């Protein structure tokens, strides 16, 4: 989580911190959240949710926007009960739980 903190940007510069924020979203959050949506046995990970909350409060507009877009996408899945491809969620309860955790942490 230290990579998402403002101190990291101060120590390494804003360009690096923006890149790290985007990579955390793409390489850590999205695969984890996708596993929750597509695997009926996979529950949300509170540490990954906490990382997402830090990214939603990023000092960088682009990172904040991407993090909020991710939350909105999973909220839409929870509302519809379907994956993006129109397939039913393997465990809609876990996706609803993920969205609730994201909302609480925001």
PDB file of C-alpha atoms in Angstrom:
ATOM      1  CA  UNK A   1       0.000   0.000   0.000  1.00  0.00           C
ATOM      2  CA  UNK A   2       2.936   2.346   0.467  1.00  0.00           C
ATOM      3  CA  UNK A   3       3.169   2.669  -3.316  1.00  0.00           C
ATOM      4  CA  UNK A   4      -0.217   4.403  -3.341  1.00  0.00           C
ATOM      5  CA  UNK A   5       0.603   6.919  -0.611  1.00  0.00           C
ATOM      6  CA  UNK A   6       1.420  10.577  -1.376  1.00  0.00           C
ATOM      7  CA  UNK A   7       4.843  10.110   0.282  1.00  0.00           C
ATOM      8  CA  UNK A   8       5.795   7.762  -2.563  1.00  0.00           C
ATOM      9  CA  UNK A   9       5.085  10.527  -5.085  1.00  0.00           C
ATOM     10  CA  UNK A  10       7.125  12.968  -3.050  1.00  0.00           C
ATOM     11  CA  UNK A  11      10.063  10.584  -2.897  1.00  0.00           C
ATOM     12  CA  UNK A  12      10.003   9.367  -6.505  1.00  0.00           C
ATOM     13  CA  UNK A  13       8.320  12.125  -8.489  1.00  0.00           C
ATOM     14  CA  UNK A  14       4.851  12.522  -9.881  1.00  0.00           C
ATOM     15  CA  UNK A  15       5.486  10.796 -13.232  1.00  0.00           C
ATOM     16  CA  UNK A  16       6.649   7.602 -11.540  1.00  0.00           C
ATOM     17  CA  UNK A  17       3.871   7.751  -8.946  1.00  0.00           C
ATOM     18  CA  UNK A  18       1.199   8.178 -11.661  1.00  0.00           C
ATOM     19  CA  UNK A  19       2.604   5.191 -13.545  1.00  0.00           C
ATOM     20  CA  UNK A  20       2.708   3.109 -10.350  1.00  0.00           C
ATOM     21  CA  UNK A  21      -0.905   4.054  -9.561  1.00  0.00           C
ATOM     22  CA  UNK A  22      -2.077   2.950 -12.995  1.00  0.00           C
ATOM     23  CA  UNK A  23      -0.060  -0.284 -12.781  1.00  0.00           C
ATOM     24  CA  UNK A  24      -1.527  -1.056  -9.337  1.00  0.00           C
ATOM     25  CA  UNK A  25      -5.005  -0.679 -10.828  1.00  0.00           C
ATOM     26  CA  UNK A  26      -4.280  -2.822 -13.872  1.00  0.00           C
ATOM     27  CA  UNK A  27      -1.915  -5.425 -12.398  1.00  0.00           C
ATOM     28  CA  UNK A  28      -3.274  -5.844  -8.859  1.00  0.00           C
ATOM     29  CA  UNK A  29      -6.817  -4.525  -8.452  1.00  0.00           C
ATOM     30  CA  UNK A  30      -8.431  -5.581 -11.704  1.00  0.00           C
ATOM     31  CA  UNK A  31      -7.195  -9.202 -11.586  1.00  0.00           C
ATOM     32  CA  UNK A  32      -8.238  -9.500  -7.938  1.00  0.00           C
ATOM     33  CA  UNK A  33     -11.670  -7.964  -8.490  1.00  0.00           C
ATOM     34  CA  UNK A  34     -12.127 -10.042 -11.664  1.00  0.00           C
ATOM     35  CA  UNK A  35     -11.394 -13.184  -9.666  1.00  0.00           C
ATOM     36  CA  UNK A  36     -14.153 -12.205  -7.220  1.00  0.00           C
ATOM     37  CA  UNK A  37     -16.584 -11.685 -10.108  1.00  0.00           C
ATOM     38  CA  UNK A  38     -15.717 -14.819 -12.076  1.00  0.00           C
ATOM     39  CA  UNK A  39     -14.917 -17.373  -9.359  1.00  0.00           C
ATOM     40  CA  UNK A  40     -17.823 -18.356  -7.151  1.00  0.00           C
ATOM     41  CA  UNK A  41     -15.483 -19.326  -4.309  1.00  0.00           C
ATOM     42  CA  UNK A  42     -13.372 -16.155  -4.297  1.00  0.00           C
ATOM     43  CA  UNK A  43     -14.270 -13.613  -1.619  1.00  0.00           C
ATOM     44  CA  UNK A  44     -13.176  -9.953  -1.650  1.00  0.00           C
ATOM     45  CA  UNK A  45      -9.761  -9.232  -0.121  1.00  0.00           C
ATOM     46  CA  UNK A  46      -9.972  -6.356   2.399  1.00  0.00           C
ATOM     47  CA  UNK A  47      -6.336  -5.373   1.759  1.00  0.00           C
ATOM     48  CA  UNK A  48      -6.976  -4.944  -1.954  1.00  0.00           C
ATOM     49  CA  UNK A  49     -10.112  -2.934  -1.153  1.00  0.00           C
ATOM     50  CA  UNK A  50      -8.000  -0.693   1.109  1.00  0.00           C
ATOM     51  CA  UNK A  51      -5.488  -0.217  -1.714  1.00  0.00           C
ATOM     52  CA  UNK A  52      -8.340   0.768  -4.027  1.00  0.00           C
ATOM     53  CA  UNK A  53      -9.498   3.355  -1.486  1.00  0.00           C
ATOM     54  CA  UNK A  54      -6.018   4.891  -1.442  1.00  0.00           C
ATOM     55  CA  UNK A  55      -6.021   5.081  -5.237  1.00  0.00           C
ATOM     56  CA  UNK A  56      -9.432   6.766  -5.226  1.00  0.00           C
ATOM     57  CA  UNK A  57      -7.818   9.468  -3.075  1.00  0.00           C
ATOM     58  CA  UNK A  58      -4.707   9.702  -5.251  1.00  0.00           C
ATOM     59  CA  UNK A  59      -3.297  13.185  -5.834  1.00  0.00           C
ATOM     60  CA  UNK A  60      -3.466  12.394  -9.568  1.00  0.00           C
ATOM     61  CA  UNK A  61      -6.727  12.973 -11.461  1.00  0.00           C
ATOM     62  CA  UNK A  62      -6.109  10.135 -13.911  1.00  0.00           C
ATOM     63  CA  UNK A  63      -5.541   7.560 -11.160  1.00  0.00           C
ATOM     64  CA  UNK A  64      -8.587   8.754  -9.175  1.00  0.00           C
ATOM     65  CA  UNK A  65     -10.759   8.607 -12.302  1.00  0.00           C
ATOM     66  CA  UNK A  66      -9.601   5.101 -13.205  1.00  0.00           C
ATOM     67  CA  UNK A  67     -10.184   3.850  -9.655  1.00  0.00           C
ATOM     68  CA  UNK A  68     -13.692   5.342  -9.628  1.00  0.00           C
ATOM     69  CA  UNK A  69     -14.412   3.813 -13.037  1.00  0.00           C
ATOM     70  CA  UNK A  70     -13.399   0.408 -11.668  1.00  0.00           C
ATOM     71  CA  UNK A  71     -15.771   0.804  -8.706  1.00  0.00           C
ATOM     72  CA  UNK A  72     -18.589   1.936 -11.014  1.00  0.00           C
ATOM     73  CA  UNK A  73     -18.058  -1.081 -13.270  1.00  0.00           C
ATOM     74  CA  UNK A  74     -18.326  -3.537 -10.411  1.00  0.00           C
ATOM     75  CA  UNK A  75     -21.338  -1.676  -9.013  1.00  0.00           C
ATOM     76  CA  UNK A  76     -23.019  -2.097 -12.410  1.00  0.00           C
ATOM     77  CA  UNK A  77     -22.207  -5.825 -12.319  1.00  0.00           C
ATOM     78  CA  UNK A  78     -23.655  -6.120  -8.826  1.00  0.00           C
ATOM     79  CA  UNK A  79     -26.822  -4.307  -9.933  1.00  0.00           C
ATOM     80  CA  UNK A  80     -27.292  -6.436 -13.045  1.00  0.00           C
ATOM     81  CA  UNK A  81     -26.131  -9.745 -11.582  1.00  0.00           C
ATOM     82  CA  UNK A  82     -24.196 -10.359 -14.794  1.00  0.00           C
ATOM     83  CA  UNK A  83     -20.610 -10.274 -15.999  1.00  0.00           C
ATOM     84  CA  UNK A  84     -19.796  -7.855 -18.816  1.00  0.00           C
ATOM     85  CA  UNK A  85     -20.397 -10.644 -21.335  1.00  0.00           C
ATOM     86  CA  UNK A  86     -23.998 -11.086 -20.145  1.00  0.00           C
ATOM     87  CA  UNK A  87     -23.210 -14.255 -18.241  1.00  0.00           C
ATOM     88  CA  UNK A  88     -24.623 -14.603 -14.723  1.00  0.00           C
ATOM     89  CA  UNK A  89     -22.166 -13.872 -11.921  1.00  0.00           C
ATOM     90  CA  UNK A  90     -20.921 -17.126 -10.363  1.00  0.00           C
ATOM     91  CA  UNK A  91     -21.452 -15.599  -6.919  1.00  0.00           C
ATOM     92  CA  UNK A  92     -23.400 -12.345  -7.057  1.00  0.00           C
ATOM     93  CA  UNK A  93     -23.258 -12.092  -3.261  1.00  0.00           C
ATOM     94  CA  UNK A  94     -19.465 -11.789  -3.333  1.00  0.00           C
ATOM     95  CA  UNK A  95     -19.653  -9.013  -5.931  1.00  0.00           C
ATOM     96  CA  UNK A  96     -22.264  -7.167  -3.867  1.00  0.00           C
ATOM     97  CA  UNK A  97     -20.009  -7.581  -0.828  1.00  0.00           C
ATOM     98  CA  UNK A  98     -17.057  -6.210  -2.836  1.00  0.00           C
ATOM     99  CA  UNK A  99     -19.067  -3.150  -3.893  1.00  0.00           C
ATOM    100  CA  UNK A 100     -20.243  -2.566  -0.321  1.00  0.00           C
ATOM    101  CA  UNK A 101     -16.637  -2.729   0.912  1.00  0.00           C
ATOM    102  CA  UNK A 102     -15.524  -0.331  -1.839  1.00  0.00           C
ATOM    103  CA  UNK A 103     -18.308   2.099  -0.953  1.00  0.00           C
ATOM    104  CA  UNK A 104     -17.483   1.949   2.766  1.00  0.00           C
ATOM    105  CA  UNK A 105     -13.783   2.535   2.111  1.00  0.00           C
ATOM    106  CA  UNK A 106     -14.356   5.462  -0.283  1.00  0.00           C
TER     107      UNK A 106
END
